[in-house]
Amino acid sequence: MLKFFSKPPLFILLGALLACQLPAVADTSGVSSSISKAVQAATVNINSASAEELADTLIGVGLKRAEAIVAYRNTNGSFTSVDQLLEIKGIGEKLLSKNRHLIALK
């Protein structure tokens, strides 16, 4: 008789959990705009960014290389192509390929 009474609370608990299930489909309406904003925030405009901003955003670019990017920009004017970064000492194809998705030209 004692076994019989020990099982109903288990069934009640299980029933309550099943009744309180979350919906199978989550609301993702704001997710794409949040991701888009995050991607925009993670990019850097090489025509206006400071050396510190470049060093903080670009992979494998420290302050020294970032200062070289700014110096190149100040000497030659605004970048018209991301590939112009290859003209800067210390920036090669490998480094540029790691950062293309982070670079904006505006």
Tab-separated table of C-alpha atoms in Angstrom, residues 14-81:
chain	number	residue	atom	x	y	z
A	14	LEU	CA	5.694	14.757	-14.346
A	15	GLY	CA	2.262	15.959	-15.490
A	16	ALA	CA	2.923	19.459	-14.201
A	17	LEU	CA	6.254	19.601	-16.020
A	18	LEU	CA	4.683	18.458	-19.274
A	19	ALA	CA	1.881	21.006	-18.934
A	20	CYS	CA	4.384	23.849	-18.493
A	21	GLN	CA	6.489	23.115	-21.566
A	22	LEU	CA	7.953	26.018	-23.464
A	23	PRO	CA	6.770	26.506	-27.030
A	24	ALA	CA	8.647	24.374	-29.567
A	25	VAL	CA	9.404	27.394	-31.768
A	26	ALA	CA	11.252	30.322	-30.252
A	27	ASP	CA	10.696	33.917	-31.318
A	28	THR	CA	13.738	34.864	-33.404
A	29	SER	CA	12.427	38.065	-34.945
A	30	GLY	CA	15.068	40.263	-33.322
A	31	VAL	CA	17.993	37.888	-33.727
A	32	SER	CA	18.992	38.803	-37.287
A	33	SER	CA	19.031	42.525	-36.544
A	34	SER	CA	21.091	41.904	-33.411
A	35	ILE	CA	23.596	39.848	-35.379
A	36	SER	CA	23.758	42.508	-38.077
A	37	LYS	CA	24.463	45.200	-35.490
A	38	ALA	CA	27.145	43.045	-33.880
A	39	VAL	CA	28.849	42.514	-37.239
A	40	GLN	CA	28.760	46.236	-37.961
A	41	ALA	CA	30.242	46.967	-34.549
A	42	ALA	CA	32.988	44.398	-35.153
A	43	THR	CA	34.147	46.030	-38.413
A	44	VAL	CA	36.522	48.940	-38.642
A	45	ASN	CA	36.649	51.694	-41.251
A	46	ILE	CA	40.305	51.900	-42.249
A	47	ASN	CA	39.767	55.410	-43.652
A	48	SER	CA	38.741	56.944	-40.339
A	49	ALA	CA	39.797	54.627	-37.509
A	50	SER	CA	42.535	55.547	-35.088
A	51	ALA	CA	45.570	53.320	-34.631
A	52	GLU	CA	44.104	52.125	-31.324
A	53	GLU	CA	40.793	51.162	-32.961
A	54	LEU	CA	42.621	49.294	-35.720
A	55	ALA	CA	44.808	47.432	-33.231
A	56	ASP	CA	41.789	46.513	-31.092
A	57	THR	CA	39.695	45.221	-34.001
A	58	LEU	CA	42.059	43.612	-36.492
A	59	ILE	CA	43.475	40.135	-35.891
A	60	GLY	CA	47.265	40.036	-35.644
A	61	VAL	CA	47.593	43.809	-35.892
A	62	GLY	CA	49.253	45.473	-32.958
A	63	LEU	CA	49.723	49.150	-32.310
A	64	LYS	CA	52.896	49.328	-34.438
A	65	ARG	CA	51.203	47.959	-37.577
A	66	ALA	CA	48.087	50.004	-36.892
A	67	GLU	CA	50.232	53.143	-36.728
A	68	ALA	CA	51.754	52.144	-40.088
A	69	ILE	CA	48.238	51.890	-41.567
A	70	VAL	CA	47.367	55.372	-40.300
A	71	ALA	CA	50.703	56.768	-41.556
A	72	TYR	CA	50.077	55.259	-45.008
A	73	ARG	CA	46.589	56.773	-45.037
A	74	ASN	CA	47.918	60.190	-44.014
A	75	THR	CA	50.606	60.085	-46.729
A	76	ASN	CA	48.589	58.578	-49.594
A	77	GLY	CA	45.024	59.614	-48.831
A	78	SER	CA	42.000	57.428	-48.201
A	79	PHE	CA	42.082	53.763	-49.087
A	80	THR	CA	40.089	52.903	-52.197
A	81	SER	CA	40.733	49.161	-51.921
